[in-house]
Amino acid sequence: MSGDGEEVYVAAIDQGTTSTRFIIYDRHAKPVASHQLEFKQHYPEAGWVEHDPMEIIETVKVCMANAVDKATANGCNVDAGLKGIGITNQRETTVVWSKSTGRPLYNAIVWMDARTSPICRRLESELPGGRTHFVETCGLPISTYFSALKLLWLMENVDAVKDAARTGDALFGTIDTWLIWNLTGGVNGGQHVTDCSNASRTMLMNLKTLDWDKPTLDALGIPVEVLPKIISNSEKIGEVATGFPLAGVPISGCLGDQHAAMLGQLCQKGEAKSTYGTGAFILLNTGEEVTQSSHGLLSTVAYKLGPSAPTNYALEGSIAIAGAAVQWLRDSLGIIRSAAEIETLAETVPDSGGVYFVPAFNGLFAPWWRDDARGICIGITRFTNKGHIARAVLESMCFQVNDVLSSMHKDAGEAGEVKSTEGEFLLRVDGGATVNNLLMQIQADLLGSPVVRPADIETTALGAAYAAGLAAGVWTKEQVFAGLHKENTTVFRPKLDDTHRKKRGDSWYKAVSRSFDLADLSL
């Protein structure tokens, strides 16, 4: 570790779906300065979502410069003391650009974009294994969610991409790859790499070998030449090139956002975290074995902290609508004026008064995978008021997280979860919505186990900083996992008795089953 006299900093680029952030941390992993910028969402057609990759690079540049200015104003000599930069990013979002000009050949196609539906249906009918044809190698079903299908769409529908792929001028990457290539020099020798967590979301990587899977590439007709090299999550990748702030500083860590949050939460084997944002993402670290799910979850890489470090794997459950349901109450129904108001409104009633809300706005993700489900609100009586509905919306987030966790327990078995010293299963939580104390208490009550919230709920950026600091020699693995700053967690303990908890769970299942097969209502 560096001597105590000198200033030591580690930074993280957190490139999300709606905004970019740059956060600078001190040697104790405490944030000293940050800057955040939102950028434009493009919706060229219904179900299509795109970003401008050049705008994303520009936001990274501005956030870096402004965060450094703020740190300097606070008396921190970041230019001299910054040892490494980590990157974390929105995952499956796909960019194809020209190796010779450095320009994108099309906008980035965002993870939630659904234009690849016809390609998915086609592959399901053509491939002998149908929807689960590649699950054995990559841990993922065929779905619009993953990058390979977005790349196929670009190769089939965009002439510039088709031509560049043919002449060997096309480079493919998720956002991490696009950022690293640009930050390390772009057309002047930029590194074309991705890390194993982002690669595990493309459908093209073999989970066991951590390399591109040749039979998969052949089956999909994707040339290996367009793909980046796969590296670990914590190693020196290259240095920031001139033209960017902090030129010469090594980029030394990279993880997809949900994997970074796992590391930020220090989840080791048998430990789970749930990130509450627009959707919710629950990951359970399953250790050094790939666990295949028979309950609708995805198998994925958790993290690999160095080229020769062991790989930790995870089971992941994604929920499409979490915080988005609160935005719906605010923007579409006008029941609340701000997202924060839902807590006050829900606290005006002691319970949801028998009302259940299932936010299947465009189907249900894990563990149901029903695209014919639609949103419902049931159990309404003359007694029901808007407080009950607000509370039912909060409960819907917690019930969905429970469904994923119970699938995880079934997949991983008793051996797959670690109990605390008191013999309890602990759920670590992070993300914007976790500031809502009532939501956290409801989660503990319906789960029947404690929920642990860290002081710094932005664990995604923190995880990227940990990875970068490890490779730069700022911290050892032991120091990171001993909890550089473990203090100040808030623990929410369940107050609901088992009988009531079981009754509520049964009612939720009844409500979910009522949401199925409703897609044709709108006709």
Short mmCIF file of C-alpha atoms in Angstrom, two decimals:
data_model
loop_
_atom_site.label_atom_id
_atom_site.label_comp_id
_atom_site.label_asym_id
_atom_site.label_seq_id
_atom_site.Cartn_x
_atom_site.Cartn_y
_atom_site.Cartn_z
CA MET A 1 0.00 0.00 0.00
CA SER A 2 1.16 3.55 -0.68
CA GLY A 3 2.79 5.53 2.12
CA ASP A 4 0.37 7.38 4.37
CA GLY A 5 1.89 10.80 3.74
CA GLU A 6 1.05 11.09 0.05
CA GLU A 7 -2.40 11.74 -1.35
CA VAL A 8 -3.86 8.64 -3.00
CA TYR A 9 -7.03 8.60 -5.13
CA VAL A 10 -8.95 6.12 -7.26
CA ALA A 11 -11.76 7.14 -9.63
CA ALA A 12 -14.70 5.54 -11.40
CA ILE A 13 -16.55 6.28 -14.63
CA ASP A 14 -20.17 5.16 -14.12
CA GLN A 15 -21.80 5.21 -17.56
CA GLY A 16 -25.51 4.48 -16.98
CA THR A 17 -28.62 4.29 -19.14
CA THR A 18 -29.71 7.91 -18.58
CA SER A 19 -26.64 9.62 -17.16
CA THR A 20 -22.84 9.51 -16.88
CA ARG A 21 -20.92 10.11 -13.65
CA PHE A 22 -17.30 10.46 -12.62
CA ILE A 23 -16.54 9.91 -8.92
CA ILE A 24 -13.17 10.36 -7.21
CA TYR A 25 -12.48 8.37 -4.01
CA ASP A 26 -9.76 8.74 -1.38
CA ARG A 27 -7.59 5.90 0.02
CA HIS A 28 -10.44 4.95 2.41
CA ALA A 29 -12.84 4.60 -0.54
CA LYS A 30 -14.76 7.71 0.53
CA PRO A 31 -16.00 9.94 -2.33
CA VAL A 32 -14.24 13.34 -2.42
CA ALA A 33 -15.79 14.78 -5.61
CA SER A 34 -18.17 13.79 -8.40
CA HIS A 35 -19.93 15.17 -11.44
CA GLN A 36 -23.01 13.81 -13.23
CA LEU A 37 -24.63 14.62 -16.59
CA GLU A 38 -27.81 13.32 -18.18
CA PHE A 39 -27.85 12.69 -21.93
CA LYS A 40 -30.50 12.30 -24.63
CA GLN A 41 -32.62 9.18 -25.12
CA HIS A 42 -33.63 8.59 -28.76
CA TYR A 43 -36.89 6.75 -29.57
CA PRO A 44 -36.99 6.48 -33.39
CA GLU A 45 -39.92 3.99 -33.32
CA ALA A 46 -42.15 2.30 -30.75
CA GLY A 47 -40.05 -0.13 -28.70
CA TRP A 48 -36.76 1.26 -30.08
CA VAL A 49 -34.27 3.01 -27.76
CA GLU A 50 -30.94 4.47 -28.92
CA HIS A 51 -28.04 6.59 -27.62
CA ASP A 52 -25.52 8.68 -29.55
CA PRO A 53 -22.11 7.10 -28.75
CA MET A 54 -20.28 10.39 -29.49
CA GLU A 55 -22.47 12.20 -26.95
CA ILE A 56 -21.66 9.51 -24.37
CA ILE A 57 -17.89 10.07 -24.90
CA GLU A 58 -18.43 13.81 -24.56
CA THR A 59 -20.31 13.39 -21.22
CA VAL A 60 -17.44 11.24 -19.91
CA LYS A 61 -14.93 13.96 -20.83
CA VAL A 62 -16.97 16.73 -19.18
CA CYS A 63 -17.67 14.70 -16.03
CA MET A 64 -13.96 13.86 -15.65
CA ALA A 65 -12.89 17.51 -16.04
CA ASN A 66 -15.57 18.89 -13.69
CA ALA A 67 -15.01 16.29 -10.96
CA VAL A 68 -11.26 17.03 -11.03
CA ASP A 69 -12.00 20.79 -10.78
CA LYS A 70 -14.29 20.20 -7.78
CA ALA A 71 -11.69 17.99 -6.07
CA THR A 72 -8.97 20.58 -6.68
CA ALA A 73 -11.21 23.31 -5.24
CA ASN A 74 -11.54 21.11 -2.13
CA GLY A 75 -7.75 21.02 -1.81
CA CYS A 76 -7.20 17.53 -3.25
CA ASN A 77 -4.24 17.10 -5.61
CA VAL A 78 -5.92 14.53 -7.88
CA ASP A 79 -3.55 15.11 -10.82
CA ALA A 80 -0.63 13.90 -8.71
CA GLY A 81 -2.38 11.29 -6.58
CA LEU A 82 -4.77 9.45 -8.93
CA LYS A 83 -3.57 5.83 -9.21
CA GLY A 84 -6.23 4.24 -11.39
CA ILE A 85 -9.65 4.63 -13.05
CA GLY A 86 -12.36 1.96 -13.07
CA ILE A 87 -15.23 1.77 -15.56
CA THR A 88 -18.75 0.48 -15.00
CA ASN A 89 -21.52 0.67 -17.56
CA GLN A 90 -25.06 -0.05 -18.67
CA ARG A 91 -24.64 -3.59 -19.90
CA GLU A 92 -26.10 -5.06 -23.12
CA THR A 93 -26.16 -1.74 -25.05
CA THR A 94 -24.39 -2.29 -28.40
CA VAL A 95 -22.11 -0.08 -30.56
CA VAL A 96 -20.44 -0.83 -33.91
CA TRP A 97 -17.84 1.66 -35.17
CA SER A 98 -15.18 2.09 -37.85
CA LYS A 99 -11.64 1.11 -36.91
CA SER A 100 -10.19 3.59 -39.42
CA THR A 101 -12.32 6.70 -38.72
CA GLY A 102 -13.34 6.03 -35.10
CA ARG A 103 -16.94 7.07 -35.93
CA PRO A 104 -19.97 4.97 -34.93
CA LEU A 105 -21.64 3.33 -37.95
CA TYR A 106 -25.05 3.64 -36.25
CA ASN A 107 -26.43 4.83 -32.91
CA ALA A 108 -25.95 2.58 -29.87
CA ILE A 109 -28.89 0.17 -29.47
CA VAL A 110 -29.89 0.20 -25.78
CA TRP A 111 -30.37 -2.92 -23.60
CA MET A 112 -34.15 -2.43 -23.27
CA ASP A 113 -34.68 -1.95 -27.04
CA ALA A 114 -37.11 -4.56 -28.43
CA ARG A 115 -36.54 -4.27 -32.22
CA THR A 116 -34.82 -7.69 -32.30
CA SER A 117 -38.07 -9.59 -31.49
CA PRO A 118 -38.41 -10.97 -35.06
CA ILE A 119 -34.76 -12.16 -35.00
CA CYS A 120 -35.42 -13.93 -31.67
CA ARG A 121 -38.55 -15.67 -33.04
CA ARG A 122 -36.61 -16.69 -36.18
CA LEU A 123 -33.70 -18.19 -34.21
CA GLU A 124 -36.07 -19.98 -31.82
CA SER A 125 -37.73 -21.71 -34.77
CA GLU A 126 -34.46 -22.45 -36.66
CA LEU A 127 -32.26 -23.70 -33.80
CA PRO A 128 -32.82 -27.25 -32.45
CA GLY A 129 -32.72 -26.02 -28.82
CA GLY A 130 -35.29 -23.25 -29.39
CA ARG A 131 -35.28 -20.42 -26.84
CA THR A 132 -32.73 -22.19 -24.61
CA HIS A 133 -30.39 -23.27 -27.43
CA PHE A 134 -27.35 -21.39 -26.02
CA VAL A 135 -28.12 -21.64 -22.27
CA GLU A 136 -25.65 -24.46 -21.74
CA THR A 137 -22.68 -22.38 -22.97
CA CYS A 138 -23.63 -18.77 -22.11
CA GLY A 139 -26.24 -19.09 -19.34
CA LEU A 140 -28.77 -16.92 -21.23
CA PRO A 141 -32.01 -17.61 -23.13
CA ILE A 142 -32.57 -16.08 -26.59
CA SER A 143 -34.08 -12.67 -25.75
CA THR A 144 -34.15 -9.09 -27.11
CA TYR A 145 -32.17 -8.17 -23.96
CA PHE A 146 -28.74 -9.45 -25.10
CA SER A 147 -26.09 -7.84 -27.35
CA ALA A 148 -25.59 -10.61 -29.96
CA LEU A 149 -29.11 -10.06 -31.31
CA LYS A 150 -28.56 -6.29 -31.52
CA LEU A 151 -25.32 -6.94 -33.44
CA LEU A 152 -27.19 -9.29 -35.83
CA TRP A 153 -29.82 -6.60 -36.40
CA LEU A 154 -27.09 -4.06 -37.29
CA MET A 155 -25.34 -6.52 -39.63
CA GLU A 156 -28.63 -7.31 -41.39
CA ASN A 157 -30.17 -3.82 -41.55
CA VAL A 158 -27.40 -1.21 -41.74
CA ASP A 159 -25.35 -1.13 -44.97
CA ALA A 160 -22.42 0.71 -43.36
CA VAL A 161 -22.12 -2.06 -40.75
CA LYS A 162 -22.49 -4.81 -43.36
CA ASP A 163 -19.71 -3.29 -45.53
CA ALA A 164 -17.35 -2.56 -42.63
CA ALA A 165 -17.74 -6.12 -41.31
CA ARG A 166 -16.92 -7.47 -44.78
CA THR A 167 -13.79 -5.29 -45.22
CA GLY A 168 -12.56 -5.86 -41.65
CA ASP A 169 -13.12 -2.21 -40.61
CA ALA A 170 -15.94 -2.91 -38.10
CA LEU A 171 -15.39 -3.04 -34.33
CA PHE A 172 -18.16 -4.25 -32.02
CA GLY A 173 -18.45 -3.45 -28.36
CA THR A 174 -20.68 -2.83 -25.39
CA ILE A 175 -20.30 0.65 -23.84
CA ASP A 176 -17.26 -0.37 -21.74
CA THR A 177 -15.42 -1.38 -24.94
CA TRP A 178 -16.36 1.84 -26.75
CA LEU A 179 -15.16 3.95 -23.78
CA ILE A 180 -11.87 2.07 -23.33
CA TRP A 181 -11.05 2.17 -27.06
CA ASN A 182 -11.58 5.95 -27.13
CA LEU A 183 -9.91 6.67 -23.77
CA THR A 184 -6.76 4.70 -24.70
CA GLY A 185 -6.19 6.43 -28.06
CA GLY A 186 -9.00 5.51 -30.46
CA VAL A 187 -7.71 5.36 -34.05
CA ASN A 188 -4.19 5.86 -32.65
CA GLY A 189 -3.84 2.46 -31.03
CA GLY A 190 -6.90 2.31 -28.77
CA GLN A 191 -7.33 -0.99 -26.87
CA HIS A 192 -10.21 -3.12 -28.23
CA VAL A 193 -11.17 -5.08 -25.09
CA THR A 194 -14.15 -6.00 -22.93
CA ASP A 195 -14.25 -7.54 -19.48
CA CYS A 196 -15.69 -10.97 -18.70
CA SER A 197 -18.78 -9.59 -16.89
CA ASN A 198 -19.89 -7.48 -19.87
CA ALA A 199 -18.93 -10.30 -22.27
CA SER A 200 -21.14 -12.68 -20.28
CA ARG A 201 -24.17 -10.56 -21.35
CA THR A 202 -23.56 -10.79 -25.10
CA MET A 203 -24.68 -14.48 -25.43
CA LEU A 204 -21.40 -15.09 -27.27
CA MET A 205 -19.05 -15.96 -24.38
CA ASN A 206 -18.52 -19.46 -23.03
CA LEU A 207 -19.08 -19.08 -19.26
CA LYS A 208 -16.55 -21.78 -18.38
CA THR A 209 -13.65 -20.78 -20.67
CA LEU A 210 -14.33 -16.99 -20.56
CA ASP A 211 -13.64 -16.92 -24.29
CA TRP A 212 -15.82 -16.29 -27.36
CA ASP A 213 -17.68 -19.53 -28.15
CA LYS A 214 -16.88 -20.64 -31.71
CA PRO A 215 -19.99 -22.86 -32.25
CA THR A 216 -22.20 -19.93 -31.14
CA LEU A 217 -20.44 -17.49 -33.51
CA ASP A 218 -20.84 -20.02 -36.35
CA ALA A 219 -24.53 -20.59 -35.58
CA LEU A 220 -25.21 -16.83 -35.63
CA GLY A 221 -22.81 -15.93 -38.46
CA ILE A 222 -20.82 -13.41 -36.41
CA PRO A 223 -17.17 -12.92 -37.51
CA VAL A 224 -14.76 -13.22 -34.56
CA GLU A 225 -12.68 -10.34 -36.04
CA VAL A 226 -15.26 -7.73 -34.96
CA LEU A 227 -15.15 -8.87 -31.31
CA PRO A 228 -12.93 -7.35 -28.59
CA LYS A 229 -10.45 -9.33 -26.50
CA ILE A 230 -11.91 -10.58 -23.18
CA ILE A 231 -9.98 -9.60 -20.02
CA SER A 232 -10.53 -9.83 -16.24
CA ASN A 233 -12.25 -7.15 -14.13
CA SER A 234 -9.12 -5.90 -12.43
CA GLU A 235 -5.92 -5.39 -14.44
CA LYS A 236 -4.04 -2.55 -16.09
CA ILE A 237 -5.77 -2.10 -19.46
CA GLY A 238 -4.04 1.01 -20.82
CA GLU A 239 -3.45 4.68 -20.07
CA VAL A 240 -5.72 7.64 -20.70
CA ALA A 241 -4.59 9.26 -23.96
CA THR A 242 -3.86 12.95 -24.58
CA GLY A 243 -7.01 14.86 -25.45
CA PHE A 244 -8.76 13.60 -22.31
CA PRO A 245 -8.48 14.96 -18.76
CA LEU A 246 -6.10 12.90 -16.55
CA ALA A 247 -3.93 11.75 -19.50
CA GLY A 248 -1.40 9.12 -18.45
CA VAL A 249 -3.51 7.66 -15.61
CA PRO A 250 -4.03 3.88 -15.97
CA ILE A 251 -7.48 2.43 -16.60
CA SER A 252 -7.28 -0.58 -14.31
CA GLY A 253 -10.78 -1.92 -13.67
CA CYS A 254 -13.95 -2.68 -15.63
CA LEU A 255 -17.28 -4.34 -14.74
CA GLY A 256 -20.90 -4.20 -15.95
CA ASP A 257 -23.11 -2.20 -13.56
CA GLN A 258 -24.83 -5.07 -11.70
CA HIS A 259 -21.50 -6.90 -11.26
CA ALA A 260 -19.85 -3.71 -9.99
CA ALA A 261 -22.67 -3.29 -7.46
CA MET A 262 -21.99 -6.86 -6.25
CA LEU A 263 -18.33 -6.00 -5.69
CA GLY A 264 -19.27 -2.65 -4.12
CA GLN A 265 -21.51 -4.60 -1.72
CA LEU A 266 -18.62 -7.07 -1.07
CA CYS A 267 -20.85 -10.04 -1.95
CA GLN A 268 -18.86 -13.25 -1.58
CA LYS A 269 -20.09 -16.80 -2.17
CA GLY A 270 -23.65 -17.28 -0.93
CA GLU A 271 -24.33 -13.55 -0.53
CA ALA A 272 -26.97 -11.63 -2.48
CA LYS A 273 -27.65 -8.00 -3.36
CA SER A 274 -30.65 -6.23 -4.85
CA THR A 275 -30.28 -2.95 -6.76
CA TYR A 276 -33.48 -0.88 -6.93
CA GLY A 277 -33.59 1.48 -9.91
CA THR A 278 -35.95 1.77 -12.91
CA GLY A 279 -36.05 -2.02 -12.71
CA ALA A 280 -34.56 -4.18 -10.00
CA PHE A 281 -31.63 -6.58 -10.32
CA ILE A 282 -30.94 -9.32 -7.79
CA LEU A 283 -27.67 -11.27 -7.93
CA LEU A 284 -26.49 -14.17 -5.77
CA ASN A 285 -22.77 -15.03 -5.80
CA THR A 286 -22.59 -18.81 -6.39
CA GLY A 287 -18.79 -19.05 -5.98
CA GLU A 288 -16.49 -20.72 -8.50
CA GLU A 289 -19.18 -22.98 -10.02
CA VAL A 290 -21.64 -22.06 -12.77
CA THR A 291 -25.15 -22.77 -11.41
CA GLN A 292 -27.74 -23.42 -14.13
CA SER A 293 -31.22 -22.22 -13.18
CA SER A 294 -34.35 -24.32 -13.54
CA HIS A 295 -36.45 -21.44 -12.16
CA GLY A 296 -36.15 -18.72 -14.80
CA LEU A 297 -32.93 -17.03 -13.66
CA LEU A 298 -29.80 -16.21 -15.69
CA SER A 299 -26.33 -17.65 -15.03
CA THR A 300 -23.65 -15.00 -15.30
CA VAL A 301 -20.14 -13.99 -14.21
CA ALA A 302 -20.00 -12.19 -10.83
CA TYR A 303 -16.38 -10.97 -11.04
CA LYS A 304 -12.79 -12.08 -11.69
CA LEU A 305 -10.39 -9.85 -9.78
CA GLY A 306 -7.22 -10.29 -11.86
CA PRO A 307 -5.95 -12.27 -14.87
CA SER A 308 -5.00 -15.27 -12.71
CA ALA A 309 -7.69 -14.81 -10.01
CA PRO A 310 -10.51 -17.37 -9.73
CA THR A 311 -13.83 -16.51 -11.44
CA ASN A 312 -16.89 -16.04 -9.23
CA TYR A 313 -20.24 -16.74 -10.88
CA ALA A 314 -23.74 -15.54 -10.04
CA LEU A 315 -27.43 -16.24 -10.57
CA GLU A 316 -29.30 -13.11 -11.68
CA GLY A 317 -32.97 -12.22 -11.69
CA SER A 318 -34.10 -9.07 -13.51
CA ILE A 319 -37.36 -7.26 -12.75
CA ALA A 320 -38.49 -4.88 -15.48
CA ILE A 321 -40.62 -2.51 -13.40
CA ALA A 322 -39.56 -1.33 -9.93
CA GLY A 323 -38.99 2.43 -9.59
CA ALA A 324 -40.73 2.84 -12.95
CA ALA A 325 -44.05 2.05 -11.21
CA VAL A 326 -43.48 5.02 -8.88
CA GLN A 327 -42.78 7.26 -11.91
CA TRP A 328 -46.07 5.97 -13.39
CA LEU A 329 -47.99 7.03 -10.25
CA ARG A 330 -46.34 10.43 -10.57
CA ASP A 331 -46.39 11.11 -14.33
CA SER A 332 -49.37 9.15 -15.64
CA LEU A 333 -51.80 9.14 -12.71
CA GLY A 334 -50.71 12.31 -10.89
CA ILE A 335 -51.33 10.62 -7.50
CA ILE A 336 -47.97 11.97 -6.27
CA ARG A 337 -45.99 15.06 -7.35
CA SER A 338 -42.52 13.68 -6.69
CA ALA A 339 -41.10 10.16 -6.31
CA ALA A 340 -40.18 10.90 -2.68
CA GLU A 341 -43.84 11.66 -1.88
CA ILE A 342 -44.87 8.00 -2.22
CA GLU A 343 -43.40 7.20 1.21
CA THR A 344 -45.49 9.86 3.00
CA LEU A 345 -48.64 8.83 1.14
CA ALA A 346 -48.14 5.10 1.81
CA GLU A 347 -47.57 5.85 5.50
CA THR A 348 -51.09 7.33 5.84
CA VAL A 349 -52.41 3.74 5.99
CA PRO A 350 -51.24 0.83 8.23
CA ASP A 351 -51.40 -1.71 5.33
CA SER A 352 -52.61 -1.97 1.73
CA GLY A 353 -56.17 -2.80 2.82
CA GLY A 354 -56.25 -6.01 0.77
CA VAL A 355 -55.18 -4.23 -2.45
CA TYR A 356 -52.55 -5.95 -4.66
CA PHE A 357 -50.82 -4.30 -7.61
CA VAL A 358 -48.90 -6.27 -10.28
CA PRO A 359 -46.79 -3.90 -12.46
CA ALA A 360 -46.68 -6.10 -15.57
CA PHE A 361 -46.68 -3.03 -17.84
CA ASN A 362 -45.03 -4.90 -20.70
CA GLY A 363 -45.05 -8.46 -19.43
CA LEU A 364 -43.16 -10.01 -16.51
CA PHE A 365 -39.43 -10.85 -16.39
CA ALA A 366 -37.90 -13.29 -13.87
CA PRO A 367 -38.97 -15.77 -12.71
CA TRP A 368 -42.21 -15.76 -14.74
CA TRP A 369 -41.08 -14.67 -18.25
CA ARG A 370 -44.67 -14.00 -19.37
CA ASP A 371 -44.90 -11.43 -22.15
CA ASP A 372 -48.70 -11.87 -22.17
CA ALA A 373 -49.02 -10.44 -18.62
CA ARG A 374 -50.42 -6.93 -18.10
CA GLY A 375 -50.61 -4.62 -15.11
CA ILE A 376 -53.48 -5.17 -12.68
CA CYS A 377 -54.73 -3.73 -9.39
CA ILE A 378 -57.10 -6.06 -7.47
CA GLY A 379 -58.88 -6.24 -4.14
CA ILE A 380 -60.35 -2.74 -4.51
CA THR A 381 -63.36 -1.92 -2.28
CA ARG A 382 -65.23 1.29 -1.38
CA PHE A 383 -62.74 1.54 1.53
CA THR A 384 -59.69 1.76 -0.80
CA ASN A 385 -57.95 5.15 -1.00
CA LYS A 386 -54.84 6.43 -2.76
CA GLY A 387 -52.69 5.61 0.29
CA HIS A 388 -53.58 1.92 -0.14
CA ILE A 389 -52.66 2.07 -3.84
CA ALA A 390 -49.33 3.80 -3.09
CA ARG A 391 -48.55 1.13 -0.51
CA ALA A 392 -49.54 -1.68 -2.90
CA VAL A 393 -47.11 -0.22 -5.49
CA LEU A 394 -44.24 -0.30 -2.96
CA GLU A 395 -45.21 -3.84 -1.94
CA SER A 396 -45.20 -4.95 -5.59
CA MET A 397 -41.46 -4.17 -5.79
CA CYS A 398 -40.77 -6.22 -2.65
CA PHE A 399 -42.96 -9.18 -3.68
CA GLN A 400 -41.16 -9.34 -7.04
CA VAL A 401 -37.75 -9.33 -5.32
CA ASN A 402 -39.04 -12.16 -3.05
CA ASP A 403 -40.10 -14.21 -6.07
CA VAL A 404 -36.59 -13.95 -7.53
CA LEU A 405 -34.91 -14.74 -4.18
CA SER A 406 -37.08 -17.80 -3.60
CA SER A 407 -36.12 -19.04 -7.11
CA MET A 408 -32.49 -18.44 -6.18
CA HIS A 409 -32.81 -20.47 -3.00
CA LYS A 410 -34.34 -23.33 -5.01
CA ASP A 411 -31.59 -23.19 -7.66
CA ALA A 412 -28.64 -22.78 -5.30
CA GLY A 413 -30.03 -25.01 -2.53
CA GLU A 414 -29.32 -24.62 1.16
CA ALA A 415 -25.58 -24.94 0.43
CA GLY A 416 -25.77 -21.92 -1.85
CA GLU A 417 -26.56 -19.27 0.74
CA VAL A 418 -24.48 -17.94 3.56
CA LYS A 419 -26.14 -17.16 6.89
CA SER A 420 -24.94 -14.39 9.18
CA THR A 421 -23.50 -15.22 12.62
CA GLU A 422 -27.11 -15.12 13.92
CA GLY A 423 -28.04 -17.76 11.33
CA GLU A 424 -30.03 -15.31 9.16
CA PHE A 425 -29.93 -14.74 5.42
CA LEU A 426 -29.08 -11.05 4.79
CA LEU A 427 -30.14 -9.14 1.68
CA ARG A 428 -27.81 -6.26 0.79
CA VAL A 429 -29.58 -3.42 -1.01
CA ASP A 430 -28.50 -0.38 -3.04
CA GLY A 431 -29.72 1.99 -5.74
CA GLY A 432 -31.79 5.18 -5.74
CA ALA A 433 -35.07 3.78 -4.38
CA THR A 434 -33.42 2.44 -1.21
CA VAL A 435 -33.56 5.93 0.38
CA ASN A 436 -37.22 5.01 1.00
CA ASN A 437 -37.21 3.60 4.57
CA LEU A 438 -40.77 2.29 4.32
CA LEU A 439 -39.87 0.33 1.15
CA MET A 440 -36.92 -1.23 2.99
CA GLN A 441 -39.08 -2.16 6.02
CA ILE A 442 -41.75 -3.71 3.76
CA GLN A 443 -38.98 -5.67 1.99
CA ALA A 444 -37.72 -7.07 5.33
CA ASP A 445 -41.29 -7.88 6.48
CA LEU A 446 -42.30 -9.71 3.30
CA LEU A 447 -38.92 -11.46 3.00
CA GLY A 448 -38.75 -12.52 6.64
CA SER A 449 -35.00 -11.72 6.75
CA PRO A 450 -32.97 -8.59 7.53
CA VAL A 451 -32.25 -6.03 4.80
CA VAL A 452 -28.89 -4.21 5.01
CA ARG A 453 -28.42 -0.78 3.42
CA PRO A 454 -24.91 0.73 3.18
CA ALA A 455 -24.19 4.39 3.96
CA ASP A 456 -23.11 4.93 0.34
CA ILE A 457 -25.99 3.56 -1.78
CA GLU A 458 -24.06 4.25 -5.01
CA THR A 459 -22.26 0.91 -4.79
CA THR A 460 -21.96 0.52 -8.58
CA ALA A 461 -19.30 3.23 -8.94
CA LEU A 462 -17.66 2.04 -5.71
CA GLY A 463 -17.28 -1.50 -7.12
CA ALA A 464 -15.51 -0.14 -10.22
CA ALA A 465 -13.20 1.91 -7.97
CA TYR A 466 -12.39 -1.19 -5.87
CA ALA A 467 -11.44 -3.15 -9.03
CA ALA A 468 -9.23 -0.29 -10.27
CA GLY A 469 -7.59 0.24 -6.86
CA LEU A 470 -6.82 -3.48 -6.55
CA ALA A 471 -4.99 -3.58 -9.90
CA ALA A 472 -3.18 -0.31 -9.13
CA GLY A 473 -1.91 -1.68 -5.80
CA VAL A 474 -3.83 0.86 -3.68
CA TRP A 475 -5.61 -1.91 -1.76
CA THR A 476 -5.23 -5.66 -1.30
CA LYS A 477 -8.13 -8.05 -1.81
CA GLU A 478 -8.13 -8.68 1.96
CA GLN A 479 -8.49 -4.95 2.69
CA VAL A 480 -11.37 -4.57 0.22
CA PHE A 481 -13.32 -7.56 1.53
CA ALA A 482 -12.63 -6.64 5.15
CA GLY A 483 -14.78 -3.62 4.26
CA LEU A 484 -12.82 -0.43 3.64
CA HIS A 485 -15.89 1.34 4.98
CA LYS A 486 -18.34 -1.05 6.52
CA GLU A 487 -19.52 1.37 9.19
CA ASN A 488 -22.88 3.13 8.94
CA THR A 489 -25.04 0.35 7.53
CA THR A 490 -28.74 0.52 8.36
CA VAL A 491 -30.38 -2.83 9.12
CA PHE A 492 -34.15 -3.28 8.66
CA ARG A 493 -35.47 -6.27 10.63
CA PRO A 494 -38.75 -8.07 9.87
CA LYS A 495 -41.66 -7.19 12.20
CA LEU A 496 -44.36 -9.29 10.51
CA ASP A 497 -45.19 -12.73 11.96
CA ASP A 498 -44.87 -15.88 9.81
CA THR A 499 -48.63 -16.52 9.53
CA HIS A 500 -49.30 -13.06 8.09
CA ARG A 501 -46.24 -13.25 5.84
CA LYS A 502 -47.41 -16.55 4.34
CA LYS A 503 -50.94 -15.22 3.86
CA ARG A 504 -49.63 -12.11 2.07
CA GLY A 505 -47.40 -14.27 -0.16
CA ASP A 506 -50.33 -16.51 -1.14
CA SER A 507 -52.45 -13.46 -2.02
CA TRP A 508 -49.63 -12.05 -4.18
CA TYR A 509 -49.40 -15.34 -6.14
CA LYS A 510 -53.16 -15.16 -6.69
CA ALA A 511 -52.76 -11.59 -8.01
CA VAL A 512 -49.83 -12.52 -10.32
CA SER A 513 -51.77 -15.45 -11.81
CA ARG A 514 -54.66 -13.04 -12.57
CA SER A 515 -52.28 -10.85 -14.64
CA PHE A 516 -51.52 -13.60 -17.20
CA ASP A 517 -53.04 -13.84 -20.68
CA LEU A 518 -54.27 -10.23 -20.83
CA ALA A 519 -52.27 -8.97 -23.83
CA ASP A 520 -55.32 -9.09 -26.12
CA LEU A 521 -57.41 -6.74 -23.93
CA SER A 522 -56.32 -3.74 -25.96
CA LEU A 523 -57.60 -5.10 -29.27
#
